[in-house]
XYZ file of C-alpha atoms in Angstrom:
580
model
C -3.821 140.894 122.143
C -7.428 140.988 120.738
C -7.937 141.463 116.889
C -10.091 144.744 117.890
C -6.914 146.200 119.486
C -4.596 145.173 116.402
C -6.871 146.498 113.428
C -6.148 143.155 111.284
C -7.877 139.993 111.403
C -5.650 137.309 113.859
C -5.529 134.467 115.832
C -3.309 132.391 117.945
C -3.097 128.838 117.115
C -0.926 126.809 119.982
C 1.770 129.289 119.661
C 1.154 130.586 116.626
C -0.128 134.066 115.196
C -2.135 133.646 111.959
C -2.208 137.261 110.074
C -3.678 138.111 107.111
C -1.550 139.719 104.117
C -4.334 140.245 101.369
C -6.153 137.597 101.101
C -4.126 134.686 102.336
C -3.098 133.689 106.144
C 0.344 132.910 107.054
C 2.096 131.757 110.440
C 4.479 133.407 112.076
C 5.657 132.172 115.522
C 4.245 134.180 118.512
C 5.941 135.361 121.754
C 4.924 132.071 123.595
C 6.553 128.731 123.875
C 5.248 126.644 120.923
C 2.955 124.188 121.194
C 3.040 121.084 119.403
C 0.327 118.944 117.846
C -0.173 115.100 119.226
C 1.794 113.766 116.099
C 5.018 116.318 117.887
C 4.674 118.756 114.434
C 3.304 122.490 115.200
C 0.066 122.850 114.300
C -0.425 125.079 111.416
C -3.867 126.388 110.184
C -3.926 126.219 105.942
C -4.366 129.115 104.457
C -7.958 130.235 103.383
C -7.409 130.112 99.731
C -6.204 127.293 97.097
C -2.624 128.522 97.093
C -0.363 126.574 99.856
C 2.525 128.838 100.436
C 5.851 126.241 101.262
C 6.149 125.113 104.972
C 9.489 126.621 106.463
C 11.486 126.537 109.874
C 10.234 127.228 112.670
C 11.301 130.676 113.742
C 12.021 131.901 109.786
C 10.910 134.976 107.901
C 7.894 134.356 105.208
C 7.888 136.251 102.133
C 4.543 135.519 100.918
C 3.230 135.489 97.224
C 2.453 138.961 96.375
C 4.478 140.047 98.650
C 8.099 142.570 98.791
C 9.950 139.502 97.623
C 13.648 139.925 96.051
C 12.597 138.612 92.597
C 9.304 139.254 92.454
C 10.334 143.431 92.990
C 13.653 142.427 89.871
C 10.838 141.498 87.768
C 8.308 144.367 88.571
C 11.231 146.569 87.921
C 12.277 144.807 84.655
C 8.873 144.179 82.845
C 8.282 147.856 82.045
C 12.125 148.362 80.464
C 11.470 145.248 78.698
C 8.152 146.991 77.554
C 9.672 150.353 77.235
C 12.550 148.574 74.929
C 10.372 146.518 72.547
C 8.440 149.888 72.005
C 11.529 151.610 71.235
C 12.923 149.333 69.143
C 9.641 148.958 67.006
C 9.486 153.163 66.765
C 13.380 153.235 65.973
C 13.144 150.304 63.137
C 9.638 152.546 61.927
C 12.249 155.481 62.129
C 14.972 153.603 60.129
C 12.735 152.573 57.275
C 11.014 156.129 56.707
C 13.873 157.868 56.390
C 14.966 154.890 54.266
C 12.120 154.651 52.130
C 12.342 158.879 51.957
C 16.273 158.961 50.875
C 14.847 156.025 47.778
C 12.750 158.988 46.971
C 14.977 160.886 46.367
C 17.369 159.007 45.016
C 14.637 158.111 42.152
C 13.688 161.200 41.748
C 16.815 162.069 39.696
C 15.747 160.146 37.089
C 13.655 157.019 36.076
C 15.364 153.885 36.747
C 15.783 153.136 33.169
C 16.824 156.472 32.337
C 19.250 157.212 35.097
C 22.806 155.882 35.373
C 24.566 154.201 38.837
C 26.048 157.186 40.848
C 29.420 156.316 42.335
C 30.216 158.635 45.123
C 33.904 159.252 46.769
C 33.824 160.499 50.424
C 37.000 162.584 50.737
C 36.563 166.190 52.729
C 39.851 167.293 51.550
C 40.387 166.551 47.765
C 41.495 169.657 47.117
C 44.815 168.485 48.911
C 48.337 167.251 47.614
C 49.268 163.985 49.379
C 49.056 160.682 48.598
C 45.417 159.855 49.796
C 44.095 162.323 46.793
C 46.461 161.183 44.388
C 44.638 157.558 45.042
C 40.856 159.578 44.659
C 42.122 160.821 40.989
C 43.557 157.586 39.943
C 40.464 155.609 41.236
C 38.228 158.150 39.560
C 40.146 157.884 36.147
C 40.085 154.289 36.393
C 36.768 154.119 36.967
C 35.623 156.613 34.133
C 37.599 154.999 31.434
C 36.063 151.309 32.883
C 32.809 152.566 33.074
C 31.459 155.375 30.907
C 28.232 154.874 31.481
C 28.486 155.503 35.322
C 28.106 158.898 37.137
C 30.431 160.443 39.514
C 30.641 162.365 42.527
C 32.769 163.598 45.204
C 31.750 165.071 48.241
C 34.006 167.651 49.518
C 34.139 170.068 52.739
C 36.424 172.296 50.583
C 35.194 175.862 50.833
C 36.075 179.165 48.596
C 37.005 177.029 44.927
C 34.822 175.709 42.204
C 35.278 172.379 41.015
C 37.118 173.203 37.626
C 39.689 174.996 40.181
C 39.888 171.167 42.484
C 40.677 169.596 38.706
C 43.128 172.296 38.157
C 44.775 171.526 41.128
C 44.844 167.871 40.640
C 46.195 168.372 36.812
C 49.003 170.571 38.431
C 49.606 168.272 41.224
C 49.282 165.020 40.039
C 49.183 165.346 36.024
C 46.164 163.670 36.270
C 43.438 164.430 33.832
C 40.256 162.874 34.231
C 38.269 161.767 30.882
C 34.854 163.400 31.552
C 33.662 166.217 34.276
C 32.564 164.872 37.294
C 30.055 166.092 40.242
C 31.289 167.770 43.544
C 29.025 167.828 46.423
C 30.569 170.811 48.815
C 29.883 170.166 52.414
C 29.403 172.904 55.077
C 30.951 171.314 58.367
C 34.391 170.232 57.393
C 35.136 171.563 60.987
C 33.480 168.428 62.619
C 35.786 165.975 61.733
C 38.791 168.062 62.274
C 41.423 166.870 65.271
C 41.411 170.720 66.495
C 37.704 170.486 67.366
C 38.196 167.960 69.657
C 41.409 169.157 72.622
C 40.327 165.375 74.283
C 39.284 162.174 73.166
C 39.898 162.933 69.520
C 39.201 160.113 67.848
C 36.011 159.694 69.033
C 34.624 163.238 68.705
C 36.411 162.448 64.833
C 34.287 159.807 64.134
C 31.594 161.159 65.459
C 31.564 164.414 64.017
C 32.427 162.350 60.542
C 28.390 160.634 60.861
C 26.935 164.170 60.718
C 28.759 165.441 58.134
C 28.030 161.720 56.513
C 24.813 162.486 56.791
C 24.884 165.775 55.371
C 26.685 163.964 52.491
C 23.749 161.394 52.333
C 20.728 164.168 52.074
C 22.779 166.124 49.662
C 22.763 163.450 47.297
C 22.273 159.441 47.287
C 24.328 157.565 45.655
C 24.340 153.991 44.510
C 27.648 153.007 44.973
C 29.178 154.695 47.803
C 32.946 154.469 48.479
C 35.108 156.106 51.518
C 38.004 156.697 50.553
C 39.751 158.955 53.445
C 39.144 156.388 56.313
C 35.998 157.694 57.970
C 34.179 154.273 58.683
C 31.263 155.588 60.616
C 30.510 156.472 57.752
C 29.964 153.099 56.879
C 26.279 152.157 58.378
C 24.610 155.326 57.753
C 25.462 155.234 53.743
C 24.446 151.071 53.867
C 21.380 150.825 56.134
C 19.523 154.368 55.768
C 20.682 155.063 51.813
C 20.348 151.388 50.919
C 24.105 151.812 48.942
C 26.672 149.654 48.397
C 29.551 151.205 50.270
C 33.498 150.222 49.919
C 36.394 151.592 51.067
C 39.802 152.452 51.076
C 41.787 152.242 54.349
C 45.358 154.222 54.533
C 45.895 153.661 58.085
C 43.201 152.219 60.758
C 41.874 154.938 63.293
C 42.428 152.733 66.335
C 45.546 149.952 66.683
C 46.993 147.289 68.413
C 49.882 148.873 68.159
C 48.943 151.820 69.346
C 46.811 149.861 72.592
C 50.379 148.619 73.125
C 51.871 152.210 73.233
C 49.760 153.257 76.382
C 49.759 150.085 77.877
C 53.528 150.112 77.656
C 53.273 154.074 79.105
C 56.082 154.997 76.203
C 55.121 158.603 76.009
C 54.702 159.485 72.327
C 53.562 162.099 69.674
C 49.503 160.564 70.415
C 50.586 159.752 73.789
C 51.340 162.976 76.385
C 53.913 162.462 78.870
C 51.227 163.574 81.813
C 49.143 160.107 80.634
C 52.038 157.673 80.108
C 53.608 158.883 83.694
C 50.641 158.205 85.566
C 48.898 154.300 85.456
C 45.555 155.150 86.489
C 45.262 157.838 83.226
C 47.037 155.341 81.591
C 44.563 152.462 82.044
C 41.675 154.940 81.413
C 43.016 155.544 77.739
C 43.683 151.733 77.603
C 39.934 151.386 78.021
C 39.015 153.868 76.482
C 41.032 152.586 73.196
C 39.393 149.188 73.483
C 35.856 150.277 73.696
C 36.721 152.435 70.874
C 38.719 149.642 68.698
C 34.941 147.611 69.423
C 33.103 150.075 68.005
C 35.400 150.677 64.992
C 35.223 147.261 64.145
C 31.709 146.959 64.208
C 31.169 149.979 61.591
C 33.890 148.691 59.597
C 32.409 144.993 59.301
C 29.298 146.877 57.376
C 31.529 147.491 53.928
C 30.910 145.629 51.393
C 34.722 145.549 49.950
C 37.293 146.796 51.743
C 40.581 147.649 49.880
C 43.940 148.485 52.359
C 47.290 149.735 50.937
C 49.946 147.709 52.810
C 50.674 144.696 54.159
C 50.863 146.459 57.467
C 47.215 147.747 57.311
C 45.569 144.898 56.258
C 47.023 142.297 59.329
C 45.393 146.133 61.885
C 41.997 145.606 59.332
C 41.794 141.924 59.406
C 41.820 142.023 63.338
C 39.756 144.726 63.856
C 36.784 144.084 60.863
C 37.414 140.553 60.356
C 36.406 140.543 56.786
C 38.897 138.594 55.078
C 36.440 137.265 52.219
C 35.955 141.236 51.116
C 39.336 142.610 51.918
C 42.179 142.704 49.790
C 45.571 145.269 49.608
C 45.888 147.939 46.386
C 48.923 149.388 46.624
C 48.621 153.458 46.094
C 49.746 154.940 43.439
C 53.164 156.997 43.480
C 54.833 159.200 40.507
C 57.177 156.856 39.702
C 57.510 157.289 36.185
C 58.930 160.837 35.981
C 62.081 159.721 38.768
C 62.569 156.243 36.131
C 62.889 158.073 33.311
C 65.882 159.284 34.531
C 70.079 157.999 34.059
C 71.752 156.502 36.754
C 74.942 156.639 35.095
C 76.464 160.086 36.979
C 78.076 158.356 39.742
C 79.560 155.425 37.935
C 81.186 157.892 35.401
C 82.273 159.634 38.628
C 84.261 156.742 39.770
C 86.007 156.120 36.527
C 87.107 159.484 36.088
C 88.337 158.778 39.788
C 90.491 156.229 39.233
C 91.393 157.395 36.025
C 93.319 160.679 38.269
C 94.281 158.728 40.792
C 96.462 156.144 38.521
C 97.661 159.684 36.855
C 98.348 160.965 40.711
C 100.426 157.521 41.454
C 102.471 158.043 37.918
C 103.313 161.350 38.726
C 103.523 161.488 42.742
C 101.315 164.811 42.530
C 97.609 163.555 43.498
C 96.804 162.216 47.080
C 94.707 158.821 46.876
C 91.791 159.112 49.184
C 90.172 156.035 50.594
C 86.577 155.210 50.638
C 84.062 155.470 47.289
C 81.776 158.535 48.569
C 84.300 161.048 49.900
C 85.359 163.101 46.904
C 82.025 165.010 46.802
C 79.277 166.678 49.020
C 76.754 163.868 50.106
C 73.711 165.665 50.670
C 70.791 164.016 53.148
C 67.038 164.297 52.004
C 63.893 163.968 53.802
C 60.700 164.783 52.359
C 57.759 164.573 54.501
C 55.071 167.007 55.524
C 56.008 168.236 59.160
C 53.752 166.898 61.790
C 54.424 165.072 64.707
C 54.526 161.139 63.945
C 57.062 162.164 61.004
C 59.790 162.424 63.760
C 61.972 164.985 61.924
C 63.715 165.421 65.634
C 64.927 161.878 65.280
C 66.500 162.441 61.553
C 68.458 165.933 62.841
C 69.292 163.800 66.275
C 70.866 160.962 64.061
C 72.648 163.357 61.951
C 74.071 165.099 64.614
C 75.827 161.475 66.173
C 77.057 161.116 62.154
C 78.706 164.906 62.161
C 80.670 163.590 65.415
C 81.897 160.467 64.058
C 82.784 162.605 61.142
C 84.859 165.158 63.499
C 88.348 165.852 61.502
C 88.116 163.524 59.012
C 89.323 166.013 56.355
C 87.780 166.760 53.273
C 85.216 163.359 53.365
C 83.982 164.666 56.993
C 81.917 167.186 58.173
C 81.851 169.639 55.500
C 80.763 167.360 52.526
C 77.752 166.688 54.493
C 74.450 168.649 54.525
C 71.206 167.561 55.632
C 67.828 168.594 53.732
C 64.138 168.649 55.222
C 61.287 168.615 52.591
C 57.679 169.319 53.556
C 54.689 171.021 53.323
C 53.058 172.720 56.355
C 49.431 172.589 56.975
C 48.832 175.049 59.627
C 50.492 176.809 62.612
C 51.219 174.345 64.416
C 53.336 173.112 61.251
C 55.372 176.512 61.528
C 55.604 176.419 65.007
C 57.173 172.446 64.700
C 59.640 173.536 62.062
C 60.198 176.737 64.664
C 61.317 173.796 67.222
C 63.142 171.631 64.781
C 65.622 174.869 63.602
C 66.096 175.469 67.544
C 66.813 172.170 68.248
C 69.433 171.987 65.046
C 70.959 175.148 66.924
C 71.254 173.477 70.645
C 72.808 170.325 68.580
C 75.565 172.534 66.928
C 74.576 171.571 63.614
C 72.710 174.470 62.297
C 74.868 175.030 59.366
C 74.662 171.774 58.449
C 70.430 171.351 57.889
C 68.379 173.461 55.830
C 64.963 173.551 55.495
C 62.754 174.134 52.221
C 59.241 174.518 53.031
C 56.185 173.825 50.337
C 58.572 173.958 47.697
C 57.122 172.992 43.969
C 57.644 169.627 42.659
C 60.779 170.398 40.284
C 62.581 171.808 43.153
C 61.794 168.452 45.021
C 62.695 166.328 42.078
C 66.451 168.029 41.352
C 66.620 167.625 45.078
C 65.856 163.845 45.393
C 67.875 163.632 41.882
C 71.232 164.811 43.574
C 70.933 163.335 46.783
C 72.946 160.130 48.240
C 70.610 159.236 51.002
C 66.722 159.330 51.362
C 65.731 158.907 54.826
C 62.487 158.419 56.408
C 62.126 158.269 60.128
C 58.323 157.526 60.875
C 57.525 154.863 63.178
C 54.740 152.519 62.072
C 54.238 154.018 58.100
C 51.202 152.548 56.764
C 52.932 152.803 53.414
C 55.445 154.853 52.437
C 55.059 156.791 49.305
C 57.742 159.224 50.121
C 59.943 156.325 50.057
C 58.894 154.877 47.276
C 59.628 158.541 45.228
C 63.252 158.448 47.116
C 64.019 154.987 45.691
C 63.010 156.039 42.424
C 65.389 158.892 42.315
C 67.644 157.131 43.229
C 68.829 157.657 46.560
C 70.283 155.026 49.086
C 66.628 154.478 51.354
C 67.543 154.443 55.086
C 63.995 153.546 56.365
C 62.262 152.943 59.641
C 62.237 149.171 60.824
C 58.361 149.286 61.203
C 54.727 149.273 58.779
C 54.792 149.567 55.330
C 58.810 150.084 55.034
C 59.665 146.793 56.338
C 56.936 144.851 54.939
C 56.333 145.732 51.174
C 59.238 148.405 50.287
C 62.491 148.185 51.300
C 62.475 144.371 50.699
C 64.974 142.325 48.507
C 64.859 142.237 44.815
C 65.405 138.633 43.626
C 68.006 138.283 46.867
C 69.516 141.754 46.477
C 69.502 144.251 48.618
C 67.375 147.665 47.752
C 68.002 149.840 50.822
C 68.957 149.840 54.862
C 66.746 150.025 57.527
C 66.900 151.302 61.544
C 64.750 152.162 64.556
C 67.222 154.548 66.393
C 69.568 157.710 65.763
C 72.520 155.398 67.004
C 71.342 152.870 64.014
C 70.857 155.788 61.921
C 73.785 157.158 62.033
C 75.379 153.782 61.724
C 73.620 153.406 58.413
C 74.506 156.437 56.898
C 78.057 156.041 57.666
C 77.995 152.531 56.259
C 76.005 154.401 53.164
C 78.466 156.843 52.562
C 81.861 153.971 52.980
C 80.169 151.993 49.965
C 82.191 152.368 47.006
C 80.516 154.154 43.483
C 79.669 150.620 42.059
C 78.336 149.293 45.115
C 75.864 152.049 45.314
C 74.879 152.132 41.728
C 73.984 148.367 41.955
C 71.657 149.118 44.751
C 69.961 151.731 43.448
C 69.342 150.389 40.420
C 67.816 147.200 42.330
C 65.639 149.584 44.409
C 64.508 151.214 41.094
C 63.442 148.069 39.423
C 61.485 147.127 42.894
C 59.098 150.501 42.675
C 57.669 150.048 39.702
C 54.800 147.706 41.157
C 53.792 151.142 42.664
C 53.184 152.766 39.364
C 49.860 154.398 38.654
C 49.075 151.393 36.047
C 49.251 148.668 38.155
C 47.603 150.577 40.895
C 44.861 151.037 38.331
C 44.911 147.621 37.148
C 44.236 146.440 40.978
C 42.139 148.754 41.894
C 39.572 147.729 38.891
C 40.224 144.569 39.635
C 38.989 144.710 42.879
C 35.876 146.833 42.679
C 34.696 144.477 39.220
C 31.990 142.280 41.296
C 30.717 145.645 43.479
C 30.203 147.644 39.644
C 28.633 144.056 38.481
C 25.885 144.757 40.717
C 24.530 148.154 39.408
C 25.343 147.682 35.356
C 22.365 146.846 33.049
């Protein structure tokens, strides 16, 4: 074929076809037999310019510089994302340090920086709540303003309809805790992002996501100098850190994501966080597993940006350590529980009990008139107190499950059985679904049989809940995996036997000898449960005095002044930094 006919400069060279691609010539083998050169090599023509493309087989394809080569279209596809990325990343670090320079504006212009005190700022949504995570806020707060009374103070709260003098009403009521000097409340407007019923699926992460917008409603609202999170919203963490240039802390109740938990789906043990559709199928199940781990790597990551971390159990801080890995800055503060009021009170009841006991019973034996009953607990009615809010991880349906097995073992015993036995739930409801749970839990107390047997007091005030803890024989406490336990703290310093999950905070740091003796019991299932309670109620009037006295004397390194004491303690070097 002539190069007019083709359109392209060519030539055969003893069986060879030279073509042109730009401006270099390559050989390709033609349709002919080849043709070899005197030396037995083909003859090959050089190309026409100072590049000398590699000689290859005979017979092989030629991808020629400049050409549709493999790499050389990767890296024409990769230079512009690696240009597009540098760009980026020089417009989003501009980004990062206007905003940050803007927030120092107006963080100075509250005052000159001689003239205006540190601001230490508390991130807690729902202060205007009555569990344990705002008795902590007061306490720190107190602390704080009696340590430092040169400091400001804030709160930022998403609580809507009250004034601030009604959230320190409510904490005075509450708590009896009076703080020394007012303090400032930031109200935010979009509570609703960072609450669970927002988010029907993946929950935690629409959580923590929703909890950086209202963060950074928080942030423009005011910026402080020391900021401290104190509800467990660590994506929180980096906005308060990099964009308002603060020094951020925080206190952890219970870590968002788990190993534990990881181990729960993995296992497929369908659970309160875990729906029976998931842990019955594998391939949902290893979606959530994923989906867990991906978000445990992100959690971490925020969380490594505090400054000081403080955790309130032994149990939290080996899920912290694991997942942060900040063990230089992290260190456990026990919370604070009310355990002065419950100390204050005698033991004595039951030990007079058992005197005047055997006091009638010698009397009976003189006169043949009195019949001697065995066993130290079955002349009166033990009542069996739980005191809890009612939602799901609580397991209330394990406590009335356990006492049902104990009301069968108890089956004709006389007057020590069934009767003298009565079961009390304690707790607060939240919402509807709290009323519909305690709906459930009363149906499933009548399927059981035991209906007449359980009562339920609902949001009751805290003198009610004190003469109930007061008379009671046996506290019990049925959540799996308690990050602390302040419930069972209060029950041990009533008074009461403890009969305590085998898991978290429980096992680790409260039900735990007392110089070798023994301070309550402990179980993972109703069979042990109602095992326990039996064994409770067998123990003789001394026996049970001795132990509660023990568990008594354990509490009080959960008092408000030693929580107080270690919480100043551990927030010294971050206040060091912003004092004159």
């Amino acid at each position: 074929m002539s190069r007019e006919r083709l359109g392209r400069r060519s030539e055969i060279v003893k069986g060879k076809v030279l073509r042109r691609v730009r401006s270099e010539w390559v050989a390709t083998p033609s349709e002919g037999p080849a043709r070899s050169s005197p030396g037995g090599a083909p003859h090959l023509v050089e190309p026409l310019t100072w590049w000398s493309p590699p000689r290859l087989p005979w017979g092989s394809m030629v991808q020629v510089h400049g050409g549709p080569g493999p790499c050389r279209l990767l890296w024409s596809l990769l230079l512009p994302c690696v240009y597009l990325s540098l760009v980026l990343s020089l417009l989003l670090g501009v980004l990062v340090l206007g905003i940050r320079a803007w927030l120092q504006g107006r963080r100075g212009a509250r005052g000159g920086p001689d003239g205006r005190p540190p601001t230490v700022a508390f991130f807690h949504p729902y202060c205007n709540g009555g569990g344990g995570g705002e008795r902590v806020l007061w306490c720190a707060l107190r602390a704080l303003q009696n340590r430092y009374p040169g400091v400001a103070f804030a709160v930022y709260t998403g609580d809507q309809g009250v004034t601030g003098e009604q959230i320190l009403e409510g904490a005075r009521q509450r708590f009896n805790i009076v703080l020394p000097r007012p303090i400032t409340f930031v109200f935010l407007r979009h509570r609703a992002l960072v609450e669970a019923g927002s988010y029907p699926h993946f929950t935690l992460l629409g959580q923590s996501l929703g909890s950086v917008f209202l963060g950074w409603e928080a942030l423009t609202s005011l910026v402080p100098d020391v900021y401290v999170d104190s509800m467990g919203y660590a994506f929180t963490l980096p906005l308060f850190r990099y964009l308002g240039a603060c020094t951020v802390a925080s206190y952890v109740h219970y870590p968002t994501v788990s190993t534990d938990m990881l181990s729960v789906v993995r296992d497929r043990n369908p659970r309160f966080n875990n729906a029976d559709y998931i842990s019955a199928n594998p391939v949902l199940s290893a979606v959530k597993v994923l989906y867990y781990c991906l978000f445990a790597l992100l959690y971490g990551l925020v969380g490594s940006c505090s400054h000081l971390v403080m955790v309130n159990s032994t149990w939290t801080l080996g899920h912290i350590l694991a997942l942060w890995r900040a063990p230089d800055r992290t260190s456990v503060v026990y919370p604070p529980c009310d355990v002065r009021s419950f100390l204050d009170l005698p033991l004595e009841e039951e030990e007079q009990e058992e005197e005047e006991e055997e006091g009638w019973e010698e009397l009976g034996q003189e006169e043949g008139s009195v019949e001697v009953r065995g066993g130290g607990g079955d002349r009166k009615c033990h009542s069996i107190v739980s005191v809890g809010q009612f939602r799901p991880e609580k397991d209330h349906q394990l406590q009335i499950r356990a006492f049902q097995k104990l009301l069968d073992r108890k089956e004709g015993a006389g007057p020590g059985g069934r009767e003298s036995l009565r079961l009390v739930l304690i707790g607060g409801c939240r919402n509807q679904d709290d009323e519909d749970r305690v709906l459930m839990l009363r149906g499933l107390c009548v399927e059981l049989g035991v209906a007449d047997r359980v009562e339920f007091k609902l949001n009751v005030p805290y003198e009610e809940l004190q003469r109930e803890l007061v008379s009671a024989t046996i506290g019990l406490h049925t959540m799996w995996n308690e990050h602390f336990g302040i419930g069972v703290v209060e029950c041990m310093a009533a008074g009461t036997i403890i009969l305590a999950h085998r898991s978290g905070g429980p096992l680790l740091d409260i039900v735990v000898p007392y110089h070798g003796s023994q301070t309550g019991f402990l179980a993972d299932s109703d069979d042990n449960y109602a095992t326990a309670m039996e064994t409770i109620l067998a123990l003789p009037a001394a026996e049970r005095l001795e132990m509660r006295r023990n568990a008594r004397l354990s509490v009080e390194r959960f008092s408000d002044h030693e929580f107080e004491s270690s919480f100043l303690s551990a927030t010294e070097p971050l206040m060091a930094r912003h004092q004159p």
